[in-house]
Amino acid sequence: MGTSPDRRPRREPDTGTPPPADEPGRQRGVSRPHRLSARGDGDQAVPREPGRGHRRGRTGAPTRPATVAGRRRRADPLAGRRPTLTTRPGGDPELDGADDPPDGPDRRRIALAALVAAAALSAATLVAGLLTWVPGRGDDTGTARPLTAAEADRVAALRVTNLRDVRAGVRVTVGAGGARTELVGWVDWARPLVYLDVGGPGAGDDRGLVQATASALLVRPDPGALPTPARPPLVPPADRWRMRSPAGGHGLGAVRDLLIGLGADRVDRPAADGRWLRADRVGGIPVDVLQASLAPPGDPRPTLWVDADARLHRLTGRLADGTPVTVDLTRADRPTLHPVDALGGRPGQPRALTDDEVARLAALPARLRALRGAAVTVAAPLAPSANLRATGTVDWTSPSAYLAVTEEGSGRRTLRWVRPGRVAEVQRSPDGPATPPAPVPAALLAAPARPPGDDLDRLFDAALREARRAPAGDTVRVREDRLGDRTVDVFEVPGGRRLWLDRGGVPHRMELRTGPGVWIRLDLTPGRAAGSGGSSASTSR
C-alpha cells in the first residue's frame, strides 16, 4: 500500500539493534476463506490471511498480535497518549508498539492500569446501551439499522422469487404451548395450492389434511390422526373431503392466505421502513434477518430470514387476529402436488383438439341419446352446511334426472326431479333410504317447478343439455386420466364444464366449476335405464 500521505512513520528509539524483518512468507492482502459479512447487502467477504486471526475491515475489532522472533507482540499501554497507528513501508496500518523492547516491571504496571481502565470504560458503555435500548426496535445485540438499498430490493423481489421457484416445503407453527397448532406440507405458488397435514395440541377439529386454493379451502378431518403432523401423502386420498368456510383473520384460512400471499407475479415496492437485525444461518445457508413490510395480510412488519438471492427461508410475525405464527420454508423440498378432484385434479398440459377429438365431441349428443340413460352419483362440496351427495338416474331421451340428495352434517334429505330449465323438490324423512324410491312419488310430480337454484341443479341441467347440442367454443384437452380400468380424455368446454370421455366417445364423468373454484362431479354408469317413472313424469307435466 505504501506510506499514507497524511501520516509519517514513527521513528523508533535507537537501540543499536536493527528492527527485525517481517516474518518470511507473510504477505499483505492474502485472501482468507469466504465469509459473509454482517451487512448482508452484497458487500464482499472480508479476506483472512491463512493461519492468522487478523480481521480487516471490521470496525472496532481488535487485531490479534503477531509474532516476532518467537515472542508475542504486546499492545502499547500508552497507546492513548500518542497516535496509535503507524504505517510500515509496503504494509498496512498495525497497532503501535509492535517492535518495542522487552517489557519491564514499570511497563507491566502501566499495562495493568490500562486494562482496568478499559474494563471500566466497557462497563460504562454497556450500561449506557441498556439505558437507551428500546424493546422491539432491533435484535438483542442492539445492532439494528435501516435497510440498505440492496436489502430493500431483496425484500421487494422476495415474492416474485417464490413464484419463480414454483413450490417449497413448509412447516407452520401457530400459537404457543398447549394451544399450538402445527402444519406440515407444501405450498405451490404457481397454481396456487396449499397442501398440509394439521396436528399439534391445539389442532382440535382441524386435525387431518387440508388442501386450499386462493378461493376455496377443503378439509379431510381425521380425529384419530397422530398428534404430531407429518408430510401428507403425495397422492391425496380421494374421499371424505369437505368444504370449509375460511374464517377471516385466523385459523386455517389465515394460514392459507399467508402462504399463498408469499407469491406474486410482480416486484413489490421497496420497503421504506425496514430494519436489518442481524446475520444468521438457516440450514447452513447464510441469511440476513430483516424486519420489513410484506403484502400478505397479518403482521405489517414480520421478521424475515432472506438469503443473498432474495429467497425466504423463515418468517415470524402475527396473523390478523394477533396469533403468533412462524413459517419455515424448505426450498429443496418441491415435489409436484396433486390437487384432489374437487380442486381440479392432477395438473395437465392443456392443448388444442386433434381432428379425432373434435369428431368425438361432435358425436356426443347422438351418443347420449343412443345410451338412453345412466345411473349417477354426485359429490358436491358446496359449503360447510351444504356438502351434498346424491344418487339417482338420468334419462337423455326425456330428458330428465331423478335423484335423492343428502346433506352431510344436518342429515337433511330431499328428492329432486330435474328437467332442462326446471327443478321440482320435496322433503324426505332423514331416516329414509339414500336411494330414490320407485316409482316417483306423486308429491314430487305435483310439486311446483322452479329455475335451477344451487350448483347441483346447474350441474344436472348442463348434463341434460349435452344431449341436445355438441359443445361449442374454445374447447381444450386438459389431460389423459383413468377412471377404474378405463383410459379417458378430460376436455374442458366453455362455461366451466369438463367432460371425461373414453376413446369410444362414451362419457363417464361430467364436472362443473362453482364460484369458489370447486369442481362438483357427476359420475355416470352409462347404459342403465333411467329411474322408474321418467316417462310418466315427463308426460304429466
XYZ file of C-alpha atoms in Angstrom:
541
model
C 0.000 0.000 0.000
C 2.961 2.448 0.690
C 3.142 5.236 3.233
C -0.018 7.195 3.893
C 0.378 10.781 2.682
C -1.003 12.287 5.906
C 0.952 10.160 8.416
C 4.694 9.659 8.736
C 6.360 6.527 10.081
C 7.199 6.901 13.773
C 10.920 6.958 14.480
C 11.911 4.098 16.723
C 14.436 4.682 19.519
C 17.976 3.796 18.520
C 18.751 0.638 20.456
C 21.724 -0.319 18.346
C 19.858 -3.317 17.014
C 18.147 -3.155 13.655
C 14.428 -3.864 13.836
C 13.546 -7.439 12.964
C 12.333 -8.061 9.445
C 8.812 -9.237 8.736
C 8.356 -12.944 9.130
C 9.062 -14.918 5.969
C 6.040 -15.782 3.926
C 3.825 -13.041 5.430
C 2.030 -11.190 2.672
C -0.444 -8.402 2.906
C -3.882 -8.958 1.439
C -3.792 -12.774 1.284
C -7.389 -13.905 0.928
C -8.989 -15.938 3.680
C -11.856 -18.411 3.195
C -15.130 -16.804 2.176
C -17.271 -15.479 4.993
C -20.438 -13.460 4.510
C -20.264 -10.017 6.086
C -22.715 -8.975 8.777
C -24.167 -6.353 6.486
C -25.668 -8.903 4.121
C -26.193 -6.298 1.397
C -23.888 -7.740 -1.209
C -20.584 -6.458 0.238
C -17.539 -8.560 -0.468
C -16.453 -11.011 2.203
C -13.517 -9.895 4.324
C -10.367 -11.826 3.353
C -8.434 -13.734 6.003
C -4.729 -14.476 5.897
C -4.114 -18.213 6.260
C -3.177 -19.160 9.797
C -3.954 -15.750 11.291
C -6.896 -14.357 13.204
C -6.394 -10.796 11.937
C -9.689 -9.395 10.577
C -9.591 -6.456 8.239
C -12.477 -4.153 7.512
C -14.395 -4.779 10.754
C -14.752 -1.575 12.709
C -13.725 -1.894 16.329
C -12.428 -5.476 16.006
C -9.135 -5.974 17.899
C -6.171 -7.199 15.939
C -4.529 -10.382 17.100
C -0.890 -9.679 17.991
C 1.645 -11.004 15.535
C 4.715 -12.999 16.495
C 8.216 -11.529 16.222
C 11.362 -13.573 16.906
C 9.390 -16.201 18.811
C 7.598 -13.662 21.095
C 4.081 -12.239 21.011
C 3.827 -8.510 20.488
C 2.223 -6.650 23.349
C -0.150 -3.760 22.840
C 1.332 -0.475 23.994
C -0.432 0.686 27.201
C 0.473 4.242 26.314
C -1.434 3.994 23.073
C -3.944 6.567 24.229
C -1.242 9.173 24.714
C 0.097 9.200 21.171
C -1.072 8.193 17.677
C -1.997 4.549 17.730
C -1.493 3.735 14.070
C 1.694 3.667 12.109
C 2.342 2.633 8.568
C 5.207 0.429 7.648
C 6.709 0.720 4.205
C 4.904 -1.697 1.970
C 2.426 -2.686 4.695
C -0.969 -1.932 6.229
C -1.524 0.004 9.478
C -0.687 -2.063 12.566
C -1.080 -1.492 16.273
C 1.682 0.760 17.655
C 4.438 -0.769 19.763
C 4.889 -3.905 17.736
C 8.676 -3.650 17.822
C 9.086 -2.264 21.354
C 11.847 -3.716 23.557
C 11.018 -6.372 26.172
C 8.655 -5.329 28.950
C 9.929 -4.220 32.338
C 8.149 -4.033 35.734
C 7.044 -0.414 35.213
C 5.560 -1.217 31.833
C 3.669 -4.178 33.291
C 2.113 -1.929 35.988
C 1.107 0.592 33.339
C -0.369 -2.164 31.181
C -2.420 -3.478 34.124
C -3.733 0.012 34.843
C -4.684 0.399 31.180
C -6.594 -2.913 31.227
C -8.516 -1.841 34.342
C -9.422 1.462 32.687
C -10.557 -0.341 29.534
C -12.781 -2.645 31.584
C -14.364 0.316 33.340
C -14.997 2.023 30.000
C -16.628 -1.147 28.597
C -18.909 -1.408 31.623
C -19.959 2.226 31.285
C -20.679 1.731 27.586
C -22.795 -1.353 28.323
C -24.864 0.497 30.944
C -25.423 3.397 28.556
C -26.528 0.966 25.854
C -29.018 -0.717 28.174
C -30.481 2.621 29.174
C -31.032 3.662 25.563
C -32.198 0.273 24.144
C -35.901 0.081 23.320
C -37.514 -3.411 23.097
C -38.842 -4.255 19.651
C -36.586 -1.790 17.862
C -33.869 -4.275 16.994
C -32.320 -7.561 17.990
C -30.822 -8.452 21.359
C -27.403 -7.104 20.431
C -28.680 -3.637 19.583
C -27.132 -3.731 16.105
C -30.324 -2.990 14.186
C -30.060 -0.392 11.444
C -32.111 0.782 8.454
C -32.084 -1.404 5.344
C -29.630 -0.594 2.623
C -30.976 -0.110 -0.889
C -29.769 -3.599 -1.868
C -31.511 -5.195 1.128
C -34.749 -3.326 0.413
C -34.598 -4.552 -3.185
C -34.222 -8.138 -1.995
C -37.339 -7.830 0.163
C -39.198 -6.286 -2.783
C -38.217 -9.242 -5.001
C -38.985 -11.906 -2.385
C -42.500 -12.786 -3.577
C -41.514 -12.877 -7.253
C -38.637 -15.209 -6.352
C -41.107 -17.562 -4.663
C -43.322 -17.640 -7.739
C -40.278 -18.301 -9.930
C -39.269 -21.227 -7.711
C -42.868 -22.568 -8.032
C -43.003 -24.667 -4.834
C -41.439 -25.178 -1.410
C -41.883 -27.346 1.649
C -43.418 -25.564 4.647
C -43.655 -26.050 8.401
C -46.006 -23.627 10.133
C -46.471 -23.127 13.867
C -49.488 -21.102 15.013
C -49.833 -20.113 18.649
C -47.766 -21.487 21.520
C -47.863 -24.004 24.327
C -50.955 -26.150 24.710
C -52.820 -24.064 22.118
C -50.143 -24.613 19.463
C -51.184 -25.857 16.012
C -48.545 -27.306 13.705
C -48.896 -27.713 9.937
C -46.501 -29.560 7.622
C -46.664 -29.841 3.847
C -46.119 -27.750 0.745
C -47.146 -24.544 -0.960
C -47.315 -24.212 -4.754
C -47.303 -20.524 -5.675
C -47.811 -21.175 -9.395
C -51.218 -22.903 -9.184
C -51.647 -21.612 -6.358
C -52.234 -24.511 -3.930
C -51.553 -25.320 -0.273
C -51.425 -28.953 0.897
C -50.895 -29.540 4.634
C -51.171 -32.073 7.424
C -52.562 -30.427 10.563
C -51.593 -31.526 14.072
C -50.305 -30.248 17.389
C -52.076 -29.962 20.752
C -54.301 -27.113 19.584
C -55.454 -28.642 16.276
C -58.906 -29.661 17.536
C -61.407 -30.286 14.744
C -58.843 -29.164 12.159
C -56.698 -32.256 12.730
C -56.260 -34.054 9.406
C -55.456 -32.973 5.844
C -56.040 -29.614 4.173
C -55.935 -28.561 0.533
C -56.685 -24.977 -0.371
C -56.571 -22.576 -3.284
C -56.875 -18.805 -3.126
C -60.689 -19.109 -3.215
C -61.541 -22.486 -1.646
C -60.493 -24.498 1.395
C -61.131 -28.244 1.685
C -60.501 -30.352 4.782
C -60.391 -34.059 5.418
C -60.859 -34.418 9.188
C -59.085 -37.286 10.923
C -59.641 -37.105 14.714
C -57.641 -40.316 15.190
C -54.502 -38.985 13.499
C -51.228 -38.795 15.428
C -50.780 -35.548 17.390
C -47.541 -34.705 15.564
C -48.097 -33.831 11.895
C -46.073 -35.434 9.116
C -45.678 -34.846 5.396
C -49.013 -35.552 3.672
C -49.174 -38.373 1.120
C -48.126 -37.080 -2.290
C -51.219 -38.686 -3.846
C -54.037 -37.461 -1.575
C -56.937 -39.702 -0.547
C -59.897 -39.386 -2.897
C -62.729 -39.498 -0.356
C -64.123 -37.615 2.669
C -63.085 -34.139 1.535
C -65.470 -31.394 2.533
C -65.567 -27.666 2.030
C -64.659 -25.347 4.900
C -65.669 -21.730 5.090
C -62.399 -19.941 5.989
C -62.861 -17.590 8.937
C -61.311 -14.222 8.282
C -58.073 -13.408 10.061
C -57.464 -16.636 11.944
C -57.324 -20.408 11.703
C -56.693 -22.385 8.543
C -57.982 -19.587 6.335
C -55.432 -17.130 7.712
C -52.586 -19.634 7.253
C -53.750 -20.291 3.679
C -53.819 -16.556 2.936
C -50.355 -16.049 4.433
C -48.709 -18.871 2.476
C -50.324 -18.140 -0.882
C -49.720 -14.422 -0.376
C -45.972 -15.035 -0.298
C -46.018 -15.442 -4.095
C -46.603 -12.657 -6.627
C -46.035 -12.011 -10.325
C -44.504 -8.572 -9.901
C -41.858 -6.959 -7.726
C -43.185 -5.104 -4.689
C -42.325 -1.542 -3.834
C -39.099 -1.458 -1.766
C -39.812 -1.185 1.952
C -39.086 2.299 3.256
C -39.293 1.446 6.971
C -37.406 -1.847 7.077
C -34.663 -2.743 9.545
C -31.648 -5.047 9.323
C -31.402 -7.001 12.572
C -28.507 -9.404 12.256
C -26.764 -12.057 10.162
C -27.751 -15.687 10.709
C -27.755 -19.133 9.094
C -30.744 -21.365 8.292
C -29.950 -24.946 7.363
C -26.346 -23.944 6.734
C -27.344 -21.125 4.368
C -26.179 -17.571 5.254
C -29.150 -15.221 5.594
C -29.921 -11.717 6.763
C -32.628 -11.272 9.390
C -34.744 -8.338 8.286
C -37.879 -6.668 9.563
C -39.892 -5.239 6.690
C -43.409 -4.881 5.317
C -44.886 -7.553 3.045
C -48.118 -7.685 1.073
C -49.748 -10.758 2.751
C -52.309 -9.973 5.449
C -51.362 -10.170 9.103
C -48.349 -8.584 10.776
C -47.463 -5.415 8.817
C -43.748 -5.863 9.627
C -42.840 -9.548 10.009
C -39.291 -10.714 10.605
C -37.779 -12.351 7.528
C -34.776 -14.633 7.045
C -33.672 -13.847 3.461
C -30.592 -15.105 1.615
C -28.477 -13.255 -0.936
C -30.720 -14.484 -3.808
C -33.908 -12.993 -2.296
C -35.157 -16.416 -1.183
C -37.171 -16.514 2.014
C -36.234 -19.250 4.489
C -38.183 -18.250 7.602
C -40.856 -15.783 8.649
C -42.130 -14.867 12.094
C -44.953 -12.495 12.831
C -48.617 -12.459 13.740
C -51.811 -13.352 11.936
C -54.514 -10.749 11.522
C -56.075 -11.775 14.859
C -52.768 -11.318 16.687
C -51.841 -15.014 16.982
C -48.067 -15.552 16.653
C -47.014 -17.558 13.615
C -43.723 -18.994 12.375
C -43.216 -20.260 8.822
C -40.147 -22.295 7.856
C -39.580 -22.934 4.147
C -37.537 -25.838 2.778
C -36.537 -24.618 -0.657
C -35.258 -28.011 -1.891
C -38.477 -29.885 -0.969
C -40.602 -29.173 -4.045
C -42.447 -32.219 -5.442
C -45.263 -31.855 -7.948
C -48.500 -31.574 -5.993
C -51.701 -33.430 -6.875
C -54.853 -31.453 -6.115
C -57.899 -33.503 -5.163
C -60.630 -33.837 -7.787
C -62.699 -31.110 -6.154
C -59.824 -28.676 -6.822
C -59.272 -29.743 -10.421
C -57.302 -32.970 -10.105
C -53.702 -33.516 -11.052
C -52.045 -30.943 -13.309
C -52.210 -31.461 -17.046
C -50.911 -29.792 -20.175
C -53.938 -28.280 -21.927
C -53.745 -28.262 -25.708
C -55.920 -27.784 -28.761
C -58.035 -30.698 -30.004
C -56.986 -33.150 -32.668
C -59.363 -33.979 -35.538
C -60.323 -37.252 -33.838
C -61.160 -35.427 -30.589
C -63.256 -32.846 -32.451
C -65.222 -35.708 -34.053
C -65.776 -37.403 -30.685
C -67.227 -34.241 -29.141
C -69.420 -33.545 -32.178
C -70.931 -37.038 -31.880
C -71.653 -36.706 -28.138
C -75.386 -35.725 -28.354
C -76.202 -38.685 -30.585
C -74.139 -40.963 -28.363
C -76.067 -39.876 -25.230
C -79.437 -40.397 -26.866
C -78.335 -43.832 -28.016
C -77.295 -44.748 -24.467
C -80.759 -43.607 -23.293
C -79.774 -43.271 -19.634
C -77.248 -43.892 -16.875
C -77.030 -44.381 -13.123
C -75.418 -41.407 -11.412
C -73.643 -40.494 -8.194
C -72.797 -36.946 -7.210
C -70.169 -35.353 -4.937
C -70.835 -31.646 -4.441
C -68.845 -29.863 -1.701
C -70.839 -26.654 -1.989
C -70.463 -25.199 1.516
C -69.811 -26.333 5.098
C -73.546 -26.719 5.678
C -74.310 -27.988 2.182
C -71.793 -30.714 1.384
C -74.165 -32.656 -0.855
C -74.164 -36.240 -2.082
C -76.739 -37.681 -4.425
C -77.643 -40.896 -6.185
C -80.175 -41.496 -8.919
C -80.572 -41.773 -12.671
C -80.518 -39.583 -15.734
C -82.619 -40.167 -18.887
C -81.391 -38.363 -22.023
C -84.449 -39.348 -24.062
C -86.982 -37.491 -21.848
C -84.682 -35.653 -20.944
C -84.863 -35.711 -17.103
C -82.972 -36.683 -13.965
C -84.318 -38.183 -10.735
C -82.199 -38.273 -7.593
C -82.099 -38.430 -3.803
C -79.949 -35.729 -2.190
C -78.372 -35.974 1.264
C -76.867 -33.000 3.065
C -73.925 -34.103 5.182
C -73.844 -32.831 8.716
C -77.514 -31.989 9.122
C -78.727 -35.242 7.530
C -81.398 -33.337 5.598
C -82.721 -35.312 2.595
C -84.698 -34.285 -0.451
C -85.906 -35.742 -3.748
C -85.296 -33.731 -6.928
C -86.738 -34.036 -10.380
C -84.688 -32.052 -12.896
C -85.544 -31.154 -16.479
C -83.876 -28.530 -18.678
C -84.635 -25.189 -17.001
C -86.942 -26.649 -14.307
C -86.456 -28.304 -10.905
C -89.018 -29.806 -8.510
C -88.091 -30.746 -4.944
C -89.759 -32.321 -1.891
C -88.537 -33.151 1.599
C -87.815 -36.702 2.714
C -87.561 -38.330 6.102
C -83.993 -38.129 7.463
C -84.048 -41.853 8.213
C -85.216 -42.810 4.727
C -83.062 -44.718 2.218
C -80.241 -42.898 0.421
C -81.547 -44.066 -2.976
C -84.609 -42.570 -4.689
C -87.774 -44.699 -4.376
C -89.560 -46.156 -7.360
C -91.901 -45.145 -8.773
C -91.522 -41.395 -8.483
C -93.713 -40.153 -5.584
C -96.850 -38.291 -6.594
C -95.884 -35.424 -4.263
C -92.753 -34.812 -6.301
C -94.698 -34.900 -9.574
C -97.148 -32.346 -8.193
C -94.512 -30.048 -6.662
C -94.179 -26.607 -8.268
C -91.199 -26.232 -10.589
C -88.528 -23.548 -10.076
C -85.489 -22.447 -12.094
C -82.232 -24.211 -11.295
C -81.013 -22.869 -7.944
C -77.786 -24.215 -6.477
C -74.777 -25.604 -8.310
C -76.159 -29.142 -8.096
C -79.172 -28.032 -10.145
C -76.859 -26.335 -12.629
C -74.746 -29.491 -12.974
C -77.744 -31.669 -13.878
C -79.198 -29.005 -16.148
C -75.889 -28.911 -18.086
C -75.737 -32.730 -18.229
C -79.220 -32.919 -19.779
C -78.433 -30.232 -22.348
C -75.397 -32.208 -23.591
C -77.887 -34.486 -25.400
C -79.245 -31.530 -27.407
C -76.101 -29.946 -28.898
C -72.382 -30.561 -29.070
C -70.001 -28.357 -27.069
C -69.052 -25.206 -28.933
C -66.332 -22.632 -28.466
C -62.737 -22.965 -27.398
C -62.668 -26.487 -26.009
C -59.272 -27.836 -24.887
C -57.992 -31.233 -23.874
C -56.718 -30.900 -20.307
C -55.076 -34.289 -19.814
C -55.349 -38.025 -20.071
C -56.677 -39.766 -16.961
C -58.116 -43.045 -15.728
C -61.462 -43.964 -14.181
C -61.394 -47.514 -12.909
C -59.887 -49.608 -15.683
C -60.700 -47.113 -18.441
C -58.460 -44.537 -20.053
C -60.282 -41.271 -20.640
C -59.550 -37.833 -22.053
C -60.568 -34.823 -19.964
C -61.988 -31.960 -22.052
C -62.759 -28.504 -20.677
C -65.539 -26.685 -22.502
C -66.736 -23.089 -22.178
C -68.893 -22.328 -19.168
C -66.589 -24.007 -16.641
C -67.514 -27.599 -17.542
C -65.474 -30.742 -18.080
C -66.313 -33.955 -19.918
C -64.499 -37.240 -19.305
C -64.866 -39.308 -22.479
C -63.348 -42.674 -23.269
C -61.798 -43.337 -26.676
C -65.185 -44.526 -27.984
C -66.862 -41.215 -27.068
C -68.821 -42.575 -24.044
C -68.991 -40.105 -21.091
C -68.012 -41.392 -17.646
C -67.901 -38.137 -15.686
C -69.176 -34.572 -16.033
C -67.930 -31.705 -13.882
C -68.988 -28.128 -13.179
C -66.780 -25.411 -11.698
C -68.514 -23.417 -8.956
C -67.974 -19.809 -7.972
C -65.345 -20.568 -5.269
C -63.395 -22.640 -7.785
C -64.529 -26.069 -6.540
C -65.376 -28.736 -9.132
C -68.507 -30.753 -8.371
C -68.792 -34.017 -10.276
C -71.431 -36.302 -11.725
C -70.159 -39.883 -12.154
C -72.009 -41.883 -14.793
C -72.525 -45.600 -15.316
C -73.828 -45.487 -18.911
C -76.240 -47.966 -20.436
C -78.566 -48.457 -17.478
C -82.221 -47.494 -17.795
C -83.366 -44.315 -16.159
C -85.345 -44.445 -12.945
C -88.905 -45.680 -12.929
C -91.470 -43.044 -13.640
C -89.358 -40.978 -16.018
C -91.713 -41.118 -18.982
C -94.882 -40.708 -16.961
C -93.445 -37.725 -15.155
C -92.425 -36.039 -18.364
C -95.824 -36.528 -19.968
C -97.755 -35.420 -16.915
C -96.020 -32.089 -16.889
